[in-house]
């Protein structure tokens, strides 16, 4: 039977899960989540998807491969995937398909690797590899077998109904399916580090919402739009991410007016953490995530982190804490946030920067400075004036106009 | 009324006009202003650029809004000439081009450039061997229209682009004004691509030049960055949005609309083939939207005005060409002066119905009988 003529789709992607399958109890949950994430990402394309405990299959028209590949590279939980040809699991069909497909490949040396997950198939793996190797050698000129360093590896995976033949394997972006670990709130400033921190947290299966502290008129709407663009980029790796805009002007001005100039950044960060603590609990999240990187600025020294962190007992995840700046930049380029991050708009961390911010703040001093104004009331007021922006809706914003 | 002059211009789509009005009223900010209103306009401008880019499968940075195809063609030609004047003095084009390509070529010829017109074969296609023989290290620009406006002849611009790729210093401009909405297009292997919104149910006064990122262009309107640096002036947001929308509607409905026009084309050609004394100039290598015919016994302009009496509207030559007697395109394709001086163009749309064509045929037959022999320019 020539499947090319009978099947609606001519190509097939076989997905390998990797780390997912080692988590025995959650395995089904993880695979289901990956399955639905793929359906969500591939919406609008003509394809069919099936899931099994060890593999997932996407059948599609070959002209869509580049689009699908691009989308797969934005789905967490895929360890690797291959572009495979599918045949019925019997020797004659496999031979016919194998010869047809391998004639289009360019190579001088090769080896055959067979994986027989269906033990009812009458020929053992090594035996089958040898037979197929022989078949290839008799049908194609000027090639030889090289088991150590072949130019082409012919993979034959024999499963119960169908056998999959493939020559090339692509890496996925790994991680856990988006959101399987629960939710966290990301402090998103607009700089290079925080989007990268968000991406890395998402990669480990954390569903995120983003929190942006805004100090209009000291910061502009352009700065907010920049953050919205960053959220959109992160949303490419997940879905339904919301941006929570915190009106921070009043608190920030109060700090600037009342507190020791050396301490304004430290106290500002403590206020942000206090607000984050409240937001995490309100939004049924579990952790605060931010882009702090050890030693990068005055508020990110170990003593600063200690003093700032002491206002909350929630876990604070700092995915880029131990990365060098250049390593962070590499990731930001990979996830396409770098060019947005470097746009030159002031954010609230850069508006009021004292000439000499304290590097080793003292906790008692912070508390004394904070007693100079009623921040608790201001925080309450701020939290009752939050603005929620859903970036998913943004795409349809101009539906009527465009 | 029977309107059969859709290649001259199309009526605007109601929803496109609605968008234009909506944006004109509600987005009052200059996209380059720093305040909120400016920002809102800027975001909408970006969204409309992004939509054009994704429909044409190019990058947003490659979309330049202009006032129409004539400006796009001029920007493409003079932009290249001024940017790359040290590379060479040789340009290749065809005699099937619109006047907004041919006139700049005449101007450049007077100013020391060597212009070659590549031959057209019997099918109406660019003679690729002749093109290859004309291309040299000195060639800086090749400009060819994807679909000719008078006869509808299609050029395989991607094949031509591949040939030009062998000359890395040479830039390939394609005038796609009559192609969009009339055939599937691909901008691979093309450096510059011109088109105009009013040919696909958009508004008059807006067009586009697609400029691939890897080539440079000198602006022809200097004045700093607007939507792009290539064409200064306050961004025409409402017009740009209307183009973007018209393009999306055209692409979304391409298959249905195209198939309908193919049917209409077949129907009309069959009717026309039963009439003595005319020759159908458009062949199978033409878009179905354009049917060019030469009439043996009646002067084309007389026929145009006679049909007009019955509220039927067609054109002789293109609306843009100057008032010479002959159609350059028909002459180039048929090499026959008589055919060239007696041609009319009927252009169809998905809005056309068979009854419209029946009315046209009836009026046409009536007027042929009435007018034949009454003027001396006919072929007889």
XYZ file of C-alpha atoms in Angstrom:
782
model
C 0.000 0.000 0.000
C 1.362 3.364 -0.946
C 0.506 5.600 1.967
C 1.456 8.713 0.042
C -1.689 8.334 -1.999
C -4.067 7.199 0.679
C -3.180 9.476 3.571
C -4.238 13.077 3.703
C -0.863 14.129 5.073
C 2.492 13.262 3.597
C 4.844 14.009 6.494
C 4.969 13.267 10.166
C 6.767 14.651 13.173
C 7.531 12.248 15.991
C 8.098 13.960 19.341
C 10.310 12.525 22.081
C 9.512 13.699 25.591
C 12.845 13.309 27.402
C 12.738 14.366 31.057
C 8.937 14.284 31.239
C 8.760 10.535 31.224
C 10.970 10.152 34.284
C 8.311 11.720 36.476
C 6.224 8.652 36.957
C 3.267 10.005 38.906
C 2.807 13.166 36.885
C 3.570 11.629 33.537
C 0.026 11.526 32.252
C -0.619 15.093 33.416
C 2.540 16.353 31.735
C 1.863 14.612 28.452
C -1.733 15.833 28.386
C -0.548 19.377 28.993
C 2.001 19.143 26.205
C -0.695 17.731 23.935
C -3.034 20.656 24.594
C -0.199 23.195 24.316
C 0.621 21.848 20.864
C -3.022 21.987 19.794
C -3.131 25.585 21.004
C 0.061 26.540 19.162
C -0.836 24.793 15.912
C -4.341 26.278 15.714
C -5.229 27.293 12.188
C -2.960 24.756 10.500
C -4.138 21.618 8.749
C -2.698 18.722 10.759
C -3.591 15.821 12.987
C -2.044 14.971 16.335
C -2.027 11.718 18.340
C -0.454 11.029 21.707
C 0.962 7.857 23.147
C 2.740 7.322 26.431
C 6.185 7.334 24.814
C 5.721 9.439 21.684
C 3.509 12.062 20.157
C 2.823 12.272 16.419
C 1.882 15.251 14.286
C 0.887 14.558 10.693
C 0.857 17.506 8.327
C 1.428 18.759 4.773
C 5.141 19.047 4.044
C 4.834 22.665 2.878
C 3.948 23.606 6.466
C 7.114 22.114 7.979
C 8.939 25.411 8.529
C 5.911 26.943 10.220
C 5.371 23.923 12.433
C 9.062 23.733 13.301
C 9.003 27.402 14.334
C 5.969 26.791 16.537
C 7.446 23.625 18.080
C 10.481 25.658 19.073
C 8.200 27.672 21.340
C 6.673 24.734 23.210
C 8.263 23.600 26.458
C 8.392 19.887 27.229
C 9.717 18.699 23.877
C 13.119 17.105 24.259
C 13.610 16.373 20.570
C 11.651 15.543 17.464
C 12.218 13.913 14.124
C 10.732 14.270 10.689
C 9.661 10.730 9.880
C 8.107 8.704 7.087
C 5.355 6.357 8.173
C 4.705 2.871 6.784
C 2.786 -0.194 7.844
C 4.912 -2.423 10.056
C 5.819 -5.163 7.622
C 9.146 -5.872 5.994
C 8.064 -5.332 2.369
C 6.495 -1.928 2.991
C 9.439 -0.807 5.113
C 11.921 -1.824 2.411
C 9.988 -0.080 -0.321
C 9.605 3.180 1.624
C 13.192 3.113 2.880
C 14.618 2.839 -0.641
C 12.287 5.490 -1.997
C 13.270 7.986 0.715
C 16.983 7.276 1.036
C 17.543 7.852 -2.663
C 16.901 11.527 -2.041
C 19.559 11.786 0.671
C 23.179 12.691 -0.101
C 25.779 10.656 1.802
C 28.853 8.496 1.403
C 28.760 6.539 4.669
C 25.837 5.357 6.765
C 24.594 3.043 9.441
C 21.169 1.646 10.254
C 19.724 1.727 13.744
C 16.546 -0.181 14.415
C 14.409 0.164 17.490
C 11.808 -2.534 17.839
C 9.261 -1.502 20.443
C 6.804 -4.039 19.089
C 8.348 -7.347 20.116
C 5.815 -9.227 17.987
C 7.611 -8.011 14.887
C 9.297 -11.201 13.665
C 12.821 -9.874 13.067
C 15.116 -8.707 15.884
C 16.542 -5.181 15.824
C 20.189 -5.965 15.026
C 19.173 -8.505 12.465
C 16.782 -6.060 10.837
C 19.420 -3.296 10.759
C 21.813 -5.679 8.994
C 19.171 -6.671 6.435
C 18.263 -3.044 5.686
C 21.962 -2.085 5.490
C 22.430 -4.808 2.891
C 19.414 -3.609 0.975
C 20.761 -0.051 0.863
C 24.233 -1.197 -0.210
C 22.870 -3.230 -3.124
C 20.655 -0.401 -4.348
C 22.830 2.690 -4.037
C 26.244 3.056 -5.622
C 29.498 4.267 -4.047
C 28.503 4.155 -0.400
C 29.753 2.180 2.559
C 28.794 1.350 6.127
C 30.526 3.230 8.935
C 29.178 2.362 12.376
C 31.382 4.842 14.247
C 31.143 8.091 12.341
C 28.502 7.823 9.602
C 27.326 10.786 7.542
C 23.793 9.445 7.630
C 22.069 7.523 10.380
C 19.069 5.608 9.118
C 16.680 5.219 12.039
C 13.919 2.663 11.842
C 11.500 2.615 14.726
C 9.145 -0.350 14.574
C 5.995 0.206 16.584
C 2.865 -1.929 16.696
C 0.896 -0.732 13.662
C 3.313 1.569 11.954
C 7.037 1.881 11.469
C 8.777 5.239 11.338
C 11.837 5.910 9.211
C 13.906 9.033 9.789
C 17.335 10.443 9.076
C 17.558 13.592 11.142
C 16.721 14.622 14.707
C 15.988 18.186 15.896
C 16.380 19.483 19.442
C 13.318 20.903 21.166
C 13.631 23.605 23.813
C 13.201 21.086 26.641
C 11.793 21.932 30.050
C 8.393 21.054 31.475
C 5.105 21.810 29.721
C 4.021 25.349 30.461
C 2.333 25.799 33.828
C 2.475 22.239 35.182
C 4.287 23.398 38.314
C 1.813 26.126 39.254
C 1.988 29.872 39.131
C 4.493 32.617 39.952
C 4.562 36.381 39.464
C 7.409 37.898 37.483
C 8.711 41.385 38.255
C 9.133 42.734 34.727
C 11.004 46.026 34.416
C 11.735 46.354 30.719
C 15.434 45.627 31.034
C 17.378 42.696 29.634
C 17.397 40.449 32.705
C 13.769 40.148 33.808
C 12.340 38.735 30.534
C 15.120 36.148 30.535
C 14.286 35.272 34.146
C 10.642 34.881 33.126
C 11.555 32.614 30.210
C 13.718 30.394 32.392
C 11.006 30.117 35.055
C 8.431 29.277 32.376
C 10.757 26.633 31.039
C 10.594 24.829 34.363
C 6.815 24.674 34.061
C 5.861 27.800 35.997
C 2.836 29.657 34.709
C 3.488 33.385 35.001
C 1.777 36.717 35.177
C 3.995 39.783 34.923
C 4.057 42.758 37.252
C 5.199 46.159 36.017
C 5.756 49.078 38.396
C 4.874 52.302 36.658
C 5.725 55.859 37.710
C 3.871 58.121 35.287
C 4.734 60.955 34.507
C 8.343 60.077 35.343
C 7.984 57.112 33.008
C 6.133 57.244 29.694
C 3.466 55.146 28.050
C 6.149 54.113 25.611
C 7.877 52.382 28.506
C 4.663 50.536 29.303
C 4.222 49.543 25.651
C 7.765 48.248 25.661
C 6.871 46.001 28.601
C 3.712 44.861 26.793
C 5.876 43.895 23.822
C 8.097 41.893 26.156
C 5.081 40.122 27.624
C 3.989 39.235 24.093
C 7.387 37.669 23.428
C 7.123 35.629 26.628
C 3.562 34.724 25.717
C 4.940 33.043 22.592
C 6.282 30.379 24.950
C 3.088 30.091 26.980
C -0.388 31.500 26.824
C -2.832 33.876 28.537
C -0.077 35.800 30.320
C -1.419 38.920 31.998
C 0.428 42.121 32.736
C -0.393 43.714 36.070
C 0.460 47.417 36.017
C 1.146 48.813 39.489
C 0.709 52.610 39.837
C 3.861 53.297 41.835
C 4.277 57.069 41.436
C 2.975 58.108 44.845
C 5.121 55.650 46.782
C 8.177 56.427 44.741
C 7.796 60.177 45.219
C 7.220 59.693 48.957
C 10.420 57.667 49.261
C 12.339 60.284 47.327
C 10.964 63.123 49.468
C 11.261 61.485 52.896
C 14.149 59.041 52.957
C 17.924 59.179 53.081
C 19.049 59.461 49.446
C 21.535 56.599 49.803
C 18.667 54.316 50.782
C 16.004 55.227 48.203
C 16.710 52.285 45.910
C 16.835 49.786 48.755
C 13.573 51.067 50.192
C 11.947 51.204 46.769
C 12.804 47.531 46.267
C 11.436 46.688 49.725
C 8.178 48.412 48.799
C 8.038 46.489 45.535
C 8.572 43.216 47.382
C 5.801 44.105 49.857
C 3.433 44.721 46.942
C 4.580 41.521 45.227
C 3.874 39.586 48.404
C 0.307 40.876 48.417
C -0.145 40.242 44.673
C 1.169 36.680 44.843
C -1.359 35.816 47.526
C -4.229 37.574 45.737
C -3.469 35.790 42.464
C -3.120 32.280 43.915
C 0.529 32.165 42.917
C 3.319 30.666 45.004
C 6.536 32.465 44.231
C 8.033 35.794 43.229
C 10.294 35.638 40.174
C 12.694 38.404 39.202
C 15.744 39.183 37.133
C 18.170 39.971 39.938
C 21.704 38.958 39.122
C 24.240 38.840 41.926
C 26.412 41.921 42.093
C 25.071 43.561 38.941
C 23.875 46.767 40.629
C 23.906 48.150 44.181
C 20.541 46.620 45.059
C 21.749 43.193 43.947
C 24.648 42.680 46.334
C 24.177 39.807 48.767
C 23.608 42.177 51.706
C 21.082 44.182 49.655
C 19.248 41.024 48.686
C 19.149 39.978 52.340
C 17.724 43.312 53.528
C 15.237 43.596 50.646
C 14.102 39.978 50.822
C 13.336 40.243 54.546
C 9.946 41.902 53.897
C 8.494 38.644 52.548
C 8.692 34.991 53.471
C 7.608 33.839 49.997
C 10.230 32.034 47.936
C 11.930 34.419 45.510
C 13.150 32.655 42.358
C 16.068 34.428 40.666
C 16.750 32.361 37.542
C 19.593 34.591 36.310
C 21.177 35.201 39.727
C 24.294 33.231 38.838
C 24.588 34.021 35.141
C 27.092 36.453 33.655
C 25.609 39.436 31.814
C 26.768 38.048 28.462
C 25.081 34.740 29.182
C 21.851 36.590 29.944
C 22.188 38.607 26.728
C 22.648 35.404 24.727
C 19.366 34.048 26.036
C 17.565 37.361 25.498
C 18.651 37.290 21.861
C 17.491 33.712 21.515
C 14.025 34.535 22.856
C 13.875 37.737 20.797
C 13.512 40.156 23.728
C 16.934 41.815 23.467
C 16.042 44.360 20.783
C 12.979 45.450 22.780
C 14.849 45.569 26.092
C 17.483 47.958 24.791
C 14.929 50.573 23.669
C 15.883 53.682 25.667
C 12.799 54.424 27.780
C 13.110 55.222 31.479
C 11.618 52.656 33.831
C 10.903 53.286 37.484
C 14.177 51.664 38.566
C 16.151 54.187 36.559
C 14.213 57.426 37.230
C 15.455 58.268 40.712
C 18.942 56.875 40.960
C 21.061 58.506 43.699
C 24.675 59.219 42.918
C 25.889 56.825 45.596
C 23.342 54.141 46.409
C 24.173 52.138 49.497
C 25.935 48.871 48.700
C 25.688 47.278 52.126
C 22.374 48.492 53.578
C 21.533 47.946 57.230
C 18.092 46.567 58.079
C 17.478 48.791 61.135
C 18.244 51.881 59.137
C 15.750 50.808 56.456
C 13.026 50.363 59.041
C 13.772 53.791 60.536
C 13.634 55.451 57.124
C 10.352 53.737 56.292
C 8.730 55.032 59.480
C 8.982 58.542 58.059
C 5.794 58.089 55.969
C 2.653 55.944 55.994
C 3.585 53.476 53.316
C 0.997 50.900 54.406
C -1.868 53.133 53.386
C -0.160 53.949 50.099
C 0.309 50.255 49.340
C -3.375 49.607 50.036
C -4.319 52.418 47.695
C -1.951 51.184 45.008
C -3.352 47.690 45.170
C -6.881 48.944 44.716
C -5.807 50.736 41.534
C -4.133 47.953 39.604
C -4.501 47.719 35.845
C -4.721 44.267 34.246
C -3.723 43.893 30.590
C -4.229 40.629 28.735
C -1.835 40.412 25.823
C -3.805 37.672 24.075
C -6.520 40.203 23.403
C -3.997 42.610 21.947
C -3.744 40.611 18.739
C -7.407 41.157 18.035
C -7.299 44.788 19.039
C -7.519 45.981 15.458
C -9.699 43.172 14.142
C -12.401 45.574 12.974
C -10.013 48.147 11.576
C -7.544 45.897 9.789
C -24.488 50.691 -15.444
C -21.991 48.115 -16.552
C -18.468 48.851 -15.365
C -15.820 46.866 -17.206
C -12.792 49.023 -16.479
C -11.595 47.446 -13.217
C -7.965 47.504 -14.318
C -8.108 51.292 -14.473
C -9.436 51.416 -10.948
C -11.790 49.502 -8.700
C -14.639 50.766 -6.535
C -13.631 50.904 -2.888
C -14.754 48.064 -0.640
C -17.263 49.426 1.884
C -15.435 47.964 4.889
C -12.153 49.478 3.672
C -13.781 52.885 3.486
C -15.274 52.331 6.960
C -11.795 51.672 8.330
C -10.480 54.791 6.632
C -13.244 56.900 8.196
C -12.890 55.249 11.583
C -9.145 55.853 11.707
C -9.427 59.400 10.352
C -11.894 60.264 13.103
C -10.534 58.293 16.017
C -6.770 58.247 15.589
C -5.983 61.918 15.412
C -2.417 61.765 16.736
C 0.636 61.962 14.509
C 2.303 58.533 14.807
C 5.565 60.328 15.479
C 4.262 62.355 18.450
C 5.483 61.271 21.871
C 2.178 61.528 23.740
C -0.499 58.932 24.180
C -2.448 59.885 21.038
C 0.710 59.687 18.988
C 1.529 56.356 20.534
C -1.898 54.928 19.747
C -1.513 56.000 16.119
C 2.001 54.596 16.046
C 0.816 51.227 17.327
C -1.923 51.057 14.711
C 0.541 52.029 11.982
C 2.844 49.255 13.139
C 0.000 46.761 13.155
C -0.954 47.685 9.601
C 2.672 47.411 8.442
C 2.945 44.027 10.149
C -0.190 42.807 8.421
C 1.068 43.855 4.974
C 4.411 42.207 5.726
C 2.909 38.935 6.828
C 0.520 38.766 3.856
C 3.389 39.307 1.428
C 5.794 37.143 3.458
C 8.349 39.930 3.907
C 9.680 41.715 6.987
C 7.903 44.748 8.503
C 11.051 46.803 7.880
C 10.646 46.111 4.160
C 7.277 47.857 3.769
C 7.271 51.475 2.524
C 3.912 53.187 2.152
C 3.716 55.601 -0.798
C 1.020 57.586 -2.576
C 0.546 54.872 -5.176
C 2.253 52.705 -7.739
C 3.538 55.607 -9.839
C 5.393 56.977 -6.837
C 6.567 53.483 -5.893
C 7.939 52.964 -9.393
C 9.685 56.338 -9.355
C 11.088 55.735 -5.864
C 12.336 52.326 -6.910
C 14.003 53.541 -10.097
C 15.474 56.862 -8.928
C 16.199 55.474 -5.473
C 18.387 52.784 -6.995
C 19.953 55.091 -9.590
C 20.947 57.659 -6.966
C 22.159 55.141 -4.414
C 24.166 52.998 -6.797
C 25.212 55.511 -9.475
C 28.830 54.429 -9.183
C 28.022 50.825 -10.024
C 27.028 51.241 -13.652
C 24.935 53.014 -16.253
C 22.906 50.230 -17.788
C 19.211 49.473 -17.197
C 16.974 46.792 -18.688
C 13.192 46.990 -18.953
C 10.406 46.008 -21.383
C 8.037 47.850 -23.665
C 5.122 46.355 -21.719
C 5.657 48.693 -18.777
C 3.377 51.354 -17.372
C 4.244 54.949 -18.218
C 5.511 55.521 -14.665
C 8.364 53.156 -15.561
C 8.755 54.081 -19.229
C 8.915 57.857 -18.635
C 11.655 57.655 -15.966
C 13.559 55.432 -18.398
C 13.275 58.078 -21.150
C 14.469 60.704 -18.673
C 17.423 58.580 -17.655
C 18.288 57.869 -21.268
C 18.597 61.618 -21.853
C 20.850 61.780 -18.809
C 23.480 59.344 -19.927
C 22.021 55.965 -19.042
C 21.814 53.118 -21.532
C 18.331 51.586 -21.550
C 17.712 48.229 -23.190
C 14.239 46.849 -23.859
C 14.285 43.086 -23.620
C 12.451 41.184 -26.366
C 9.034 39.636 -25.847
C 8.416 36.196 -27.363
C 5.302 34.986 -29.240
C 3.644 34.044 -25.980
C 4.164 37.541 -24.645
C 6.842 36.455 -22.196
C 10.228 38.052 -21.678
C 12.776 36.271 -23.878
C 15.054 34.889 -21.149
C 17.946 34.226 -23.515
C 17.808 37.774 -24.771
C 17.711 38.977 -21.154
C 20.800 36.899 -20.349
C 22.615 38.359 -23.336
C 21.763 41.914 -22.258
C 22.831 41.529 -18.611
C 26.346 42.707 -17.880
C 28.516 43.952 -15.016
C 27.348 47.452 -15.878
C 23.630 46.599 -15.393
C 22.358 48.174 -12.169
C 18.627 47.722 -12.567
C 16.105 45.484 -14.270
C 12.492 46.665 -14.090
C 9.718 44.388 -15.326
C 5.983 44.379 -14.656
C 4.530 41.146 -13.378
C 1.247 41.674 -15.218
C 0.938 44.057 -18.145
C -1.930 46.480 -17.702
C -3.277 46.583 -21.249
C -3.233 42.941 -22.352
C -2.795 41.173 -19.018
C 0.373 39.320 -20.023
C 2.035 37.551 -17.091
C 5.815 37.474 -16.612
C 7.442 34.735 -14.566
C 9.232 37.228 -12.361
C 10.652 34.587 -10.055
C 12.384 32.836 -12.925
C 13.689 36.198 -14.132
C 14.821 36.995 -10.581
C 16.868 33.816 -10.438
C 18.724 34.860 -13.587
C 19.376 38.319 -12.153
C 20.656 36.754 -8.923
C 23.743 35.795 -10.901
C 24.514 39.514 -11.089
C 24.823 40.542 -7.435
C 25.285 44.232 -8.325
C 22.046 44.316 -10.322
C 18.764 45.144 -8.586
C 15.464 43.678 -9.720
C 12.340 45.837 -9.541
C 8.922 44.407 -10.294
C 5.831 46.510 -10.907
C 3.126 44.329 -9.382
C 0.297 46.839 -9.692
C -1.861 44.646 -11.934
C -0.748 41.391 -10.301
C -2.082 41.739 -6.779
C -5.451 40.057 -6.507
C -5.212 38.779 -10.074
C -2.651 36.026 -9.524
C -0.787 34.373 -6.673
C 2.421 36.246 -6.034
C 5.764 35.466 -4.434
C 8.395 38.076 -3.669
C 11.274 35.597 -3.494
C 14.083 36.637 -5.838
C 12.661 40.163 -6.118
C 14.398 43.210 -4.587
C 11.731 45.878 -5.068
C 8.000 45.440 -5.623
C 5.463 48.209 -6.387
C 1.705 48.196 -6.061
C -1.298 50.420 -5.505
C -4.359 49.880 -3.295
C -7.016 51.176 -5.654
C -6.478 48.249 -8.021
C -7.773 45.863 -5.350
C -10.771 47.727 -3.904
C -8.691 50.040 -1.750
C -8.571 53.812 -1.887
C -6.870 56.052 -4.427
C -3.794 57.811 -3.060
C -1.965 54.997 -1.320
C 0.413 52.317 -2.481
C 3.454 50.436 -1.405
C 7.011 49.779 -2.328
C 8.454 46.626 -0.842
C 12.207 47.025 -0.454
C 14.217 44.041 0.710
C 16.444 44.829 3.682
C 19.683 43.934 1.937
C 19.475 46.702 -0.651
C 19.732 50.440 -0.141
C 17.662 53.226 -1.628
C 18.102 56.998 -1.755
C 14.969 58.846 -0.683
C 13.228 60.950 -3.342
C 11.360 63.016 -0.723
C 13.925 64.170 1.827
C 12.822 65.251 5.287
C 13.804 62.675 7.841
C 12.032 59.641 9.153
C 8.302 59.370 8.760
C 6.873 55.878 8.355
C 10.228 55.161 6.713
C 13.195 57.349 5.842
C 12.590 56.752 2.136
C 9.528 58.896 1.850
C 9.113 61.807 4.234
C 5.833 63.441 5.173
C 3.388 62.895 8.025
C 2.421 59.214 7.914
C -0.917 58.794 6.134
C -2.229 56.474 8.817
C -5.836 56.112 7.666
C -4.730 55.436 4.080
C -2.072 52.975 5.193
C -4.600 51.111 7.317
C -7.042 51.045 4.390
C -4.380 49.516 2.126
C -3.566 46.905 4.723
C -7.210 45.980 5.075
C -7.881 45.911 1.329
C -4.875 43.627 0.900
C -6.056 41.257 3.627
C -9.569 41.038 2.146
C -8.064 40.426 -1.296
C -5.839 37.612 -0.017
C -8.567 36.072 2.175
C -10.959 35.835 -0.775
C -8.469 35.155 -3.535
C -9.609 31.698 -4.636
C -13.348 32.375 -4.827
C -12.911 35.678 -6.593
C -10.326 34.313 -9.012
C -12.443 31.326 -9.955
C -15.423 33.520 -10.655
C -13.383 35.746 -12.981
C -12.047 32.678 -14.801
C -15.666 31.684 -15.499
C -16.543 35.185 -16.680
C -13.474 35.287 -18.898
C -14.425 32.010 -20.550
C -17.967 33.211 -21.099
C -16.940 36.525 -22.624
C -14.241 35.056 -24.858
C -16.742 32.547 -26.216
C -19.203 35.309 -27.042
C -16.487 37.445 -28.597
C -15.196 34.613 -30.752
C -18.580 34.538 -32.521
C -18.216 38.130 -33.682
C -16.616 38.806 -37.028
C -14.054 41.530 -37.422
C -12.400 41.432 -34.030
C -9.222 39.843 -32.759
C -8.701 38.827 -29.148
C -5.171 39.913 -28.241
C -5.087 38.471 -24.702
C -3.879 34.859 -24.747
C -3.679 32.021 -22.199
C -0.624 33.633 -20.644
C -2.793 36.467 -19.363
C -4.648 37.075 -16.130
C -8.343 36.284 -16.661
C -9.287 39.767 -15.508
C -8.080 41.509 -18.660
C -9.332 40.913 -22.199
C -7.800 43.085 -24.867
C -9.364 43.022 -28.333
C -8.775 44.852 -31.596
C -11.751 45.906 -33.661
C -11.387 45.858 -37.434
C -14.080 48.274 -38.474
C -14.640 50.858 -35.739
C -12.242 53.331 -34.223
C -11.708 52.304 -30.571
C -12.445 55.700 -29.123
C -15.682 55.904 -31.094
C -16.648 52.492 -29.707
C -15.798 53.631 -26.177
C -18.133 56.601 -26.469
C -20.850 54.588 -28.175
C -20.825 52.052 -25.345
C -20.833 54.945 -22.910
C -24.240 55.935 -24.340
C -25.554 52.632 -22.990
C -23.772 53.230 -19.661
C -21.157 50.614 -20.397
C -17.606 51.542 -19.498
C -14.428 50.078 -20.999
C -11.118 51.643 -21.970
C -8.821 52.080 -24.906
C -5.151 51.561 -24.060
C -4.715 52.357 -20.376
C -6.212 55.320 -18.627
C -2.702 56.479 -17.834
C -1.091 56.417 -21.262
C -0.927 59.644 -23.198
C -3.091 60.300 -26.179
C -1.093 58.725 -28.934
C -2.938 56.538 -31.357
C -1.211 53.267 -30.800
C -1.075 51.016 -27.775
C 2.612 50.400 -27.078
C 1.874 47.126 -25.325
C -0.294 45.745 -28.114
C 2.278 46.854 -30.683
C 5.093 45.218 -28.729
C 3.164 41.986 -28.369
C 1.563 41.722 -31.842
C 4.110 43.734 -33.894
C 1.062 44.922 -35.833
C 0.331 48.659 -36.097
C -3.258 48.124 -37.115
C -4.006 45.914 -34.125
C -2.162 48.367 -31.909
C -4.192 51.342 -33.064
C -7.561 49.616 -32.777
C -7.518 47.937 -29.374
C -9.912 48.186 -26.472
C -9.562 46.689 -22.977
C -12.370 45.006 -21.105
C -11.426 44.327 -17.514
C -13.395 42.089 -15.193
C -13.938 41.731 -11.484
C -15.567 39.296 -9.087
C -18.267 41.991 -8.953
C -19.067 41.451 -12.636
C -22.059 39.259 -13.516
C -22.804 37.330 -16.702
C -25.752 39.659 -17.355
C -23.284 42.554 -17.445
C -21.327 40.763 -20.129
C -24.537 40.058 -22.076
C -25.397 43.757 -22.005
C -21.899 44.593 -23.168
C -22.021 42.100 -26.016
C -25.440 43.321 -27.174
C -24.411 46.946 -27.146
C -21.082 46.121 -28.756
C -22.731 44.179 -31.622
C -25.308 46.896 -32.135
C -22.626 49.557 -32.338
C -20.334 47.547 -34.616
C -23.201 47.235 -37.098
C -24.127 50.865 -36.765
C -20.638 52.325 -36.935
C -18.701 50.066 -39.262
C -17.211 51.829 -42.231
C -18.000 55.245 -40.832
C -14.398 56.141 -40.060
C -11.207 55.705 -41.920
C -9.028 54.388 -39.124
C -10.624 50.955 -38.945
C -8.936 47.898 -40.390
C -11.738 46.879 -42.765
